[in-house]
Amino acid sequence: MLIVLLALACAAVLLIALPEEDRQGGAACEGRTVASWKPDEATTGEFARYGNDGTRLDDWTGGDGTHSVRLPNGQILWLFSDSYLGQVHMPPNLEGQPHHWRDAGAPFVRNSAVVMSPSGRLEQTLPAPLFPDPAPQQWRWPVAAQVEPRSPGSSEQVVRVLLWTRAAAPAPWIYGVPTATEVATLSLPDLRLEGIVRISDQSSVQDPSRRVLYGTTAVHEDGFTYVYGGNDGKAAQRPASHAYLARVPSGRLAEPDAWRYWDGEGWNTAVGKAEPVLGDGERKGVGSAFAVIRQDGNWVLFTMAPGTAGLRTIQTYWACAPHGPWHGPTRDFAPPLPEDSAPRQDLAAYNPQIHPDLGGNGLALSYDVNWLDAAPRVGETHISRNVSLYRPRFVRLRLEEPQE
């Protein structure tokens, strides 16, 4: 009995000492960090098989911005930002290298979607682009997606896809300036685009690096969808961007008035009142795309490291509440880059995303790979000479409590 009383007393002291904002549901969490990882060659190989299949000329052959959502029928819908379609040729390429390759004039679209069967086989590319450009010199990149009721309490389900709208601009904005966050609705089971609603228009914010787009990752918990976003600090020559957070009741992602934004103390109706939940612009912060999951009472965030390390290194943070405070960064890890494809210094890994519905052993994390060059045309040439350079790769993670 004395031992039990002592244990209870120690637990009480722990809770008293822990800041109130560092608890979730009235109890402290223990934190999570990456204990180990290994390449997921089967999933990476499936995207290579599908992309290299030359039997169709209108399907996906490569892309980045990898996100996924499991549908009620067991299929997985994979969403991509910039994507190549068309035909892939067998090796050798035109330079005599042993790589699958595509023609320089292969179709290029700003977004695409691929359907995976319940057994894990990629089967179909939906007509692309799935989400049309909102205006000339503007485009839409899909990010997080979620199946939710058509309206609160409805038995009918739809797919909500968060979209980033960007507009063409001169350097350093070679990938466009942030413009708006939108939500698209896809019907089920036919995945027909029903409409697109603008959630947050950022075009009036004079400094593009301070514009916040939401949807890089979304987590459903206790009747709410927590939607994370960020600014483009790296384009403003800051090593790290800031993370922001919004919350939406289930079934209302496509309703702008239902969105609430974390302002540092509570949930605010005004998007302009949002305050960062993570980031100092230097040592701590996120990349332009990052992922958050809820596991074992913890919130775990995956992002590329700040500075040049972020070209190949993934970091993690953890918190006991969706808005933090965030602890870390904890242990880094460098996922494998393609071997015998290019010098390592010419390649970058980016956009870590978690796919909890993928199944299998361990937590599935994807990352995109691209050729590093200040001139986009140079990079495009390299990823056409070797199509394996512009496709998602996967690893399986095991998480553990952070070590002191």
Short mmCIF file of C-alpha atoms in Angstrom, two decimals, residues 62-397:
data_model
loop_
_atom_site.label_atom_id
_atom_site.label_comp_id
_atom_site.label_asym_id
_atom_site.label_seq_id
_atom_site.Cartn_x
_atom_site.Cartn_y
_atom_site.Cartn_z
CA GLY A 62 5.68 10.90 -61.89
CA GLY A 63 4.91 13.74 -59.53
CA ASP A 64 5.35 15.26 -56.10
CA GLY A 65 3.19 16.62 -53.29
CA THR A 66 2.15 13.09 -52.28
CA HIS A 67 -1.01 12.81 -50.13
CA SER A 68 -3.50 9.99 -49.64
CA VAL A 69 -6.91 9.18 -48.20
CA ARG A 70 -8.65 5.82 -47.80
CA LEU A 71 -12.13 5.68 -49.32
CA PRO A 72 -15.12 3.85 -47.80
CA ASN A 73 -14.82 1.03 -50.37
CA GLY A 74 -11.25 0.29 -49.25
CA GLN A 75 -9.50 2.01 -52.15
CA ILE A 76 -6.86 4.67 -51.51
CA LEU A 77 -6.95 7.92 -53.45
CA TRP A 78 -3.46 9.31 -54.05
CA LEU A 79 -3.21 13.03 -54.76
CA PHE A 80 -0.25 14.73 -56.41
CA SER A 81 0.72 18.30 -57.20
CA ASP A 82 2.87 18.84 -60.31
CA SER A 83 2.64 15.64 -62.36
CA TYR A 84 3.80 14.08 -65.59
CA LEU A 85 1.49 11.97 -67.74
CA GLY A 86 2.08 10.11 -70.98
CA GLN A 87 4.50 7.39 -71.94
CA VAL A 88 7.69 6.14 -70.31
CA HIS A 89 10.31 4.50 -72.50
CA MET A 90 12.45 1.52 -71.62
CA PRO A 91 16.18 2.00 -70.96
CA PRO A 92 18.65 3.01 -72.16
CA ASN A 93 17.78 6.71 -72.38
CA LEU A 94 19.01 9.03 -75.13
CA GLU A 95 22.35 9.43 -73.32
CA GLY A 96 22.82 5.66 -73.17
CA GLN A 97 22.15 5.52 -69.42
CA PRO A 98 20.27 2.55 -67.91
CA HIS A 99 17.18 4.54 -66.90
CA HIS A 100 13.53 4.60 -67.89
CA TRP A 101 12.87 7.99 -69.52
CA ARG A 102 10.16 10.25 -70.95
CA ASP A 103 10.08 12.63 -73.91
CA ALA A 104 10.82 16.29 -73.23
CA GLY A 105 7.32 17.18 -74.47
CA ALA A 106 5.48 14.76 -72.15
CA PRO A 107 2.17 16.15 -70.79
CA PHE A 108 2.60 18.12 -67.56
CA VAL A 109 -0.29 19.04 -65.27
CA ARG A 110 -0.53 20.94 -61.97
CA ASN A 111 -2.39 18.15 -60.17
CA SER A 112 -3.38 14.55 -60.61
CA ALA A 113 -5.02 11.66 -58.74
CA VAL A 114 -4.36 7.92 -58.85
CA VAL A 115 -6.59 5.19 -57.41
CA MET A 116 -5.11 2.21 -55.53
CA SER A 117 -7.08 -1.00 -55.02
CA PRO A 118 -7.77 -2.34 -51.49
CA SER A 119 -5.02 -4.90 -52.15
CA GLY A 120 -2.44 -2.16 -52.73
CA ARG A 121 -2.20 -2.16 -56.53
CA LEU A 122 -2.34 1.15 -58.41
CA GLU A 123 -5.03 0.84 -61.05
CA GLN A 124 -6.25 4.12 -62.54
CA THR A 125 -5.33 7.76 -63.12
CA LEU A 126 -8.32 10.08 -62.96
CA PRO A 127 -8.72 12.63 -65.78
CA ALA A 128 -6.10 15.30 -65.14
CA PRO A 129 -5.91 17.96 -64.00
CA LEU A 130 -8.59 16.98 -61.52
CA PHE A 131 -8.80 20.54 -60.15
CA PRO A 132 -8.83 23.18 -62.92
CA ASP A 133 -6.80 26.38 -62.80
CA PRO A 134 -8.75 29.18 -61.07
CA ALA A 135 -7.41 31.86 -63.46
CA PRO A 136 -4.62 32.40 -66.01
CA GLN A 137 -1.16 32.08 -64.44
CA GLN A 138 -2.69 30.46 -61.35
CA TRP A 139 -2.99 26.81 -60.39
CA ARG A 140 -4.19 24.48 -57.65
CA TRP A 141 -2.09 22.02 -55.70
CA PRO A 142 -4.04 19.39 -53.68
CA VAL A 143 -2.80 18.71 -50.17
CA ALA A 144 -4.56 16.87 -47.31
CA ALA A 145 -7.83 15.06 -47.96
CA GLN A 146 -10.48 13.50 -45.73
CA VAL A 147 -13.71 11.55 -46.03
CA GLU A 148 -16.41 13.23 -43.97
CA PRO A 149 -20.23 13.54 -43.81
CA ARG A 150 -21.66 15.76 -46.52
CA SER A 151 -23.06 17.84 -43.67
CA PRO A 152 -23.00 17.33 -39.89
CA GLY A 153 -24.98 14.20 -39.02
CA SER A 154 -25.50 13.16 -42.65
CA SER A 155 -25.17 9.49 -43.58
CA GLU A 156 -23.88 10.45 -47.03
CA GLN A 157 -20.12 10.82 -47.29
CA VAL A 158 -17.92 12.86 -49.61
CA VAL A 159 -14.20 13.47 -50.04
CA ARG A 160 -12.97 16.91 -49.06
CA VAL A 161 -9.65 17.89 -50.63
CA LEU A 162 -7.75 20.92 -49.37
CA LEU A 163 -6.16 22.96 -52.14
CA TRP A 164 -3.38 25.52 -52.30
CA THR A 165 -3.85 28.17 -54.96
CA ARG A 166 -0.66 29.80 -56.19
CA ALA A 167 0.16 32.39 -58.85
CA ALA A 168 3.14 32.76 -61.16
CA ALA A 169 5.75 35.26 -59.99
CA PRO A 170 9.42 36.14 -60.62
CA ALA A 171 12.33 34.86 -58.54
CA PRO A 172 12.67 34.00 -55.73
CA TRP A 173 9.07 32.77 -56.14
CA ILE A 174 9.89 30.25 -58.85
CA TYR A 175 7.16 27.94 -57.51
CA GLY A 176 4.59 30.73 -57.37
CA VAL A 177 3.31 32.98 -54.61
CA PRO A 178 0.70 31.71 -52.13
CA THR A 179 -2.78 33.01 -52.97
CA ALA A 180 -5.54 31.10 -51.18
CA THR A 181 -6.68 27.99 -49.34
CA GLU A 182 -9.66 26.20 -50.91
CA VAL A 183 -11.65 23.03 -50.32
CA ALA A 184 -12.89 20.80 -53.13
CA THR A 185 -15.69 18.26 -52.78
CA LEU A 186 -15.55 14.92 -54.59
CA SER A 187 -18.63 12.70 -54.72
CA LEU A 188 -18.54 9.06 -53.70
CA PRO A 189 -18.06 6.50 -55.06
CA ASP A 190 -17.42 8.05 -58.51
CA LEU A 191 -14.94 10.75 -57.36
CA ARG A 192 -16.62 13.44 -59.45
CA LEU A 193 -15.63 17.03 -58.71
CA GLU A 194 -18.74 18.76 -57.37
CA GLY A 195 -17.30 22.15 -56.56
CA ILE A 196 -14.56 24.23 -54.96
CA VAL A 197 -15.00 26.71 -52.12
CA ARG A 198 -12.48 29.40 -51.17
CA ILE A 199 -11.72 29.28 -47.44
CA SER A 200 -9.02 31.91 -46.96
CA ASP A 201 -7.91 34.49 -49.55
CA GLN A 202 -4.38 35.70 -48.83
CA SER A 203 -3.84 37.87 -51.90
CA SER A 204 -4.33 41.09 -49.91
CA VAL A 205 -1.37 40.29 -47.60
CA GLN A 206 1.34 42.48 -49.12
CA ASP A 207 4.34 40.35 -48.09
CA PRO A 208 3.94 36.96 -49.82
CA SER A 209 6.23 35.31 -47.23
CA ARG A 210 3.61 36.10 -44.57
CA ARG A 211 0.73 34.51 -46.41
CA VAL A 212 -0.50 31.34 -44.72
CA LEU A 213 -1.94 28.39 -46.63
CA TYR A 214 -3.71 25.61 -44.69
CA GLY A 215 -3.91 21.92 -45.45
CA THR A 216 -0.40 20.48 -45.56
CA THR A 217 -1.76 17.97 -43.05
CA ALA A 218 -5.09 17.33 -41.31
CA VAL A 219 -5.97 15.21 -38.27
CA HIS A 220 -9.48 14.21 -37.21
CA GLU A 221 -9.95 14.05 -33.44
CA ASP A 222 -12.95 14.32 -31.08
CA GLY A 223 -15.38 15.63 -33.68
CA PHE A 224 -12.99 18.18 -35.19
CA THR A 225 -10.56 18.27 -38.09
CA TYR A 226 -7.33 20.01 -37.11
CA VAL A 227 -5.84 21.57 -40.23
CA TYR A 228 -2.19 22.63 -40.16
CA GLY A 229 -0.64 25.19 -42.46
CA GLY A 230 2.38 27.39 -42.87
CA ASN A 231 3.92 30.40 -44.53
CA ASP A 232 6.65 30.47 -47.14
CA GLY A 233 9.46 31.73 -44.94
CA LYS A 234 12.12 29.92 -46.93
CA ALA A 235 11.30 31.98 -50.01
CA ALA A 236 12.07 35.06 -47.88
CA GLN A 237 15.52 33.61 -47.09
CA ARG A 238 14.58 32.46 -43.60
CA PRO A 239 15.84 28.94 -42.75
CA ALA A 240 12.48 27.77 -41.41
CA SER A 241 8.80 28.57 -41.87
CA HIS A 242 6.14 28.92 -39.17
CA ALA A 243 3.37 26.39 -38.56
CA TYR A 244 -0.24 27.51 -38.02
CA LEU A 245 -3.39 25.65 -36.97
CA ALA A 246 -7.10 25.81 -37.73
CA ARG A 247 -9.99 23.70 -36.42
CA VAL A 248 -13.24 22.74 -38.18
CA PRO A 249 -16.20 20.67 -36.90
CA SER A 250 -16.70 17.35 -38.66
CA GLY A 251 -18.72 17.68 -41.86
CA ARG A 252 -18.02 21.39 -42.31
CA LEU A 253 -14.63 21.60 -44.02
CA ALA A 254 -16.26 23.25 -47.04
CA GLU A 255 -17.87 25.99 -44.91
CA PRO A 256 -15.56 29.01 -44.50
CA ASP A 257 -17.60 30.33 -41.55
CA ALA A 258 -16.99 27.09 -39.62
CA TRP A 259 -13.23 27.51 -39.56
CA ARG A 260 -11.50 28.72 -36.39
CA TYR A 261 -7.85 29.74 -36.14
CA TRP A 262 -5.51 29.36 -33.18
CA ASP A 263 -4.55 32.89 -32.03
CA GLY A 264 -2.18 31.93 -29.22
CA GLU A 265 -4.89 31.72 -26.57
CA GLY A 266 -7.98 30.25 -28.20
CA TRP A 267 -9.91 29.65 -31.41
CA ASN A 268 -10.62 32.84 -33.36
CA THR A 269 -13.01 33.39 -36.26
CA ALA A 270 -10.57 35.76 -38.00
CA VAL A 271 -7.83 34.17 -40.09
CA GLY A 272 -5.79 37.37 -39.72
CA LYS A 273 -5.58 36.81 -35.95
CA ALA A 274 -3.82 33.44 -36.31
CA GLU A 275 -0.53 33.06 -34.46
CA PRO A 276 2.15 30.42 -35.14
CA VAL A 277 2.09 27.24 -33.07
CA LEU A 278 5.69 26.40 -33.99
CA GLY A 279 8.66 28.23 -35.44
CA ASP A 280 11.22 30.92 -34.69
CA GLY A 281 12.27 31.38 -38.29
CA GLU A 282 15.74 30.04 -37.56
CA ARG A 283 16.57 26.90 -35.58
CA LYS A 284 13.01 25.72 -35.02
CA GLY A 285 10.28 25.56 -37.58
CA VAL A 286 8.84 23.64 -40.49
CA GLY A 287 9.32 23.24 -44.19
CA SER A 288 6.68 24.44 -46.60
CA ALA A 289 5.04 21.01 -46.32
CA PHE A 290 4.96 18.87 -43.17
CA ALA A 291 2.84 16.18 -41.53
CA VAL A 292 1.20 15.68 -38.12
CA ILE A 293 -0.30 12.51 -36.67
CA ARG A 294 -2.03 11.59 -33.42
CA GLN A 295 -0.56 8.49 -31.77
CA ASP A 296 -0.76 7.11 -28.23
CA GLY A 297 -2.02 10.40 -26.84
CA ASN A 298 0.73 12.38 -28.57
CA TRP A 299 0.77 14.77 -31.50
CA VAL A 300 3.85 14.08 -33.64
CA LEU A 301 5.08 16.41 -36.38
CA PHE A 302 7.43 15.47 -39.24
CA THR A 303 9.24 18.12 -41.26
CA MET A 304 12.40 18.77 -43.19
CA ALA A 305 15.16 20.31 -41.06
CA PRO A 306 15.93 24.03 -41.38
CA GLY A 307 18.69 25.30 -43.63
CA THR A 308 20.72 23.17 -46.01
CA ALA A 309 20.23 20.11 -43.78
CA GLY A 310 16.57 20.22 -44.82
CA LEU A 311 17.50 19.13 -48.31
CA ARG A 312 17.91 15.56 -47.08
CA THR A 313 17.08 15.37 -43.34
CA ILE A 314 13.72 14.85 -41.61
CA GLN A 315 13.12 16.09 -38.05
CA THR A 316 10.32 15.41 -35.57
CA TYR A 317 8.57 17.38 -32.85
CA TRP A 318 5.96 16.22 -30.36
CA ALA A 319 3.25 17.83 -28.24
CA CYS A 320 0.43 16.85 -25.91
CA ALA A 321 -2.10 19.16 -27.57
CA PRO A 322 -2.64 20.04 -31.23
CA HIS A 323 -1.46 23.62 -30.70
CA GLY A 324 1.57 22.62 -28.62
CA PRO A 325 3.80 23.58 -27.06
CA TRP A 326 5.98 21.55 -29.40
CA HIS A 327 9.04 19.79 -28.01
CA GLY A 328 12.07 19.23 -30.17
CA PRO A 329 13.38 18.88 -32.66
CA THR A 330 14.12 15.33 -31.58
CA ARG A 331 16.05 12.68 -33.49
CA ASP A 332 16.81 13.34 -37.18
CA PHE A 333 16.95 10.75 -39.91
CA ALA A 334 17.98 10.88 -43.56
CA PRO A 335 15.79 8.74 -45.83
CA PRO A 336 17.54 6.99 -48.72
CA LEU A 337 17.94 8.74 -52.06
CA PRO A 338 18.02 6.89 -55.38
CA GLU A 339 21.26 4.98 -55.81
CA ASP A 340 23.25 5.03 -59.05
CA SER A 341 20.90 7.71 -60.41
CA ALA A 342 22.73 10.96 -59.67
CA PRO A 343 25.36 12.37 -57.33
CA ARG A 344 23.84 12.71 -53.88
CA GLN A 345 24.56 16.42 -53.75
CA ASP A 346 22.32 16.95 -56.79
CA LEU A 347 19.23 15.42 -55.17
CA ALA A 348 16.80 16.63 -52.53
CA ALA A 349 14.21 14.87 -50.38
CA TYR A 350 11.20 16.92 -49.28
CA ASN A 351 7.51 16.92 -48.30
CA PRO A 352 7.40 14.15 -45.65
CA GLN A 353 3.84 12.85 -45.35
CA ILE A 354 2.34 10.16 -43.12
CA HIS A 355 -0.10 7.61 -44.58
CA PRO A 356 -1.82 5.91 -41.62
CA ASP A 357 -4.29 4.08 -43.89
CA LEU A 358 -1.63 2.31 -45.93
CA GLY A 359 -1.40 -0.67 -43.57
CA GLY A 360 1.55 -2.96 -43.06
CA ASN A 361 4.19 -3.00 -40.33
CA GLY A 362 5.26 0.35 -38.96
CA LEU A 363 4.12 3.85 -39.77
CA ALA A 364 4.27 4.62 -43.50
CA LEU A 365 6.00 7.89 -44.42
CA SER A 366 6.48 9.13 -47.97
CA TYR A 367 8.89 11.75 -49.21
CA ASP A 368 9.41 13.25 -52.65
CA VAL A 369 12.69 13.38 -54.55
CA ASN A 370 13.81 15.99 -57.07
CA TRP A 371 16.91 17.33 -58.82
CA LEU A 372 18.50 20.38 -57.21
CA ASP A 373 19.09 23.29 -59.55
CA ALA A 374 18.28 26.99 -59.44
CA ALA A 375 17.03 26.77 -63.03
CA PRO A 376 13.82 24.70 -63.15
CA ARG A 377 14.42 23.73 -66.78
CA VAL A 378 17.67 21.99 -65.85
CA GLY A 379 15.90 19.94 -63.19
CA GLU A 380 13.13 19.03 -65.63
CA THR A 381 15.69 17.70 -68.08
CA HIS A 382 17.26 15.44 -65.47
CA ILE A 383 13.97 14.02 -64.17
CA SER A 384 12.92 13.23 -67.74
CA ARG A 385 16.18 11.44 -68.45
CA ASN A 386 15.58 9.33 -65.35
CA VAL A 387 11.91 9.15 -64.36
CA SER A 388 12.66 7.45 -61.02
CA LEU A 389 13.88 10.81 -59.67
CA TYR A 390 10.43 12.41 -59.52
CA ARG A 391 8.32 9.87 -57.67
CA PRO A 392 7.42 9.27 -54.02
CA ARG A 393 9.52 6.97 -51.91
CA PHE A 394 8.45 5.31 -48.69
CA VAL A 395 9.92 4.26 -45.38
CA ARG A 396 8.39 2.49 -42.37
CA LEU A 397 8.92 4.11 -38.97
#
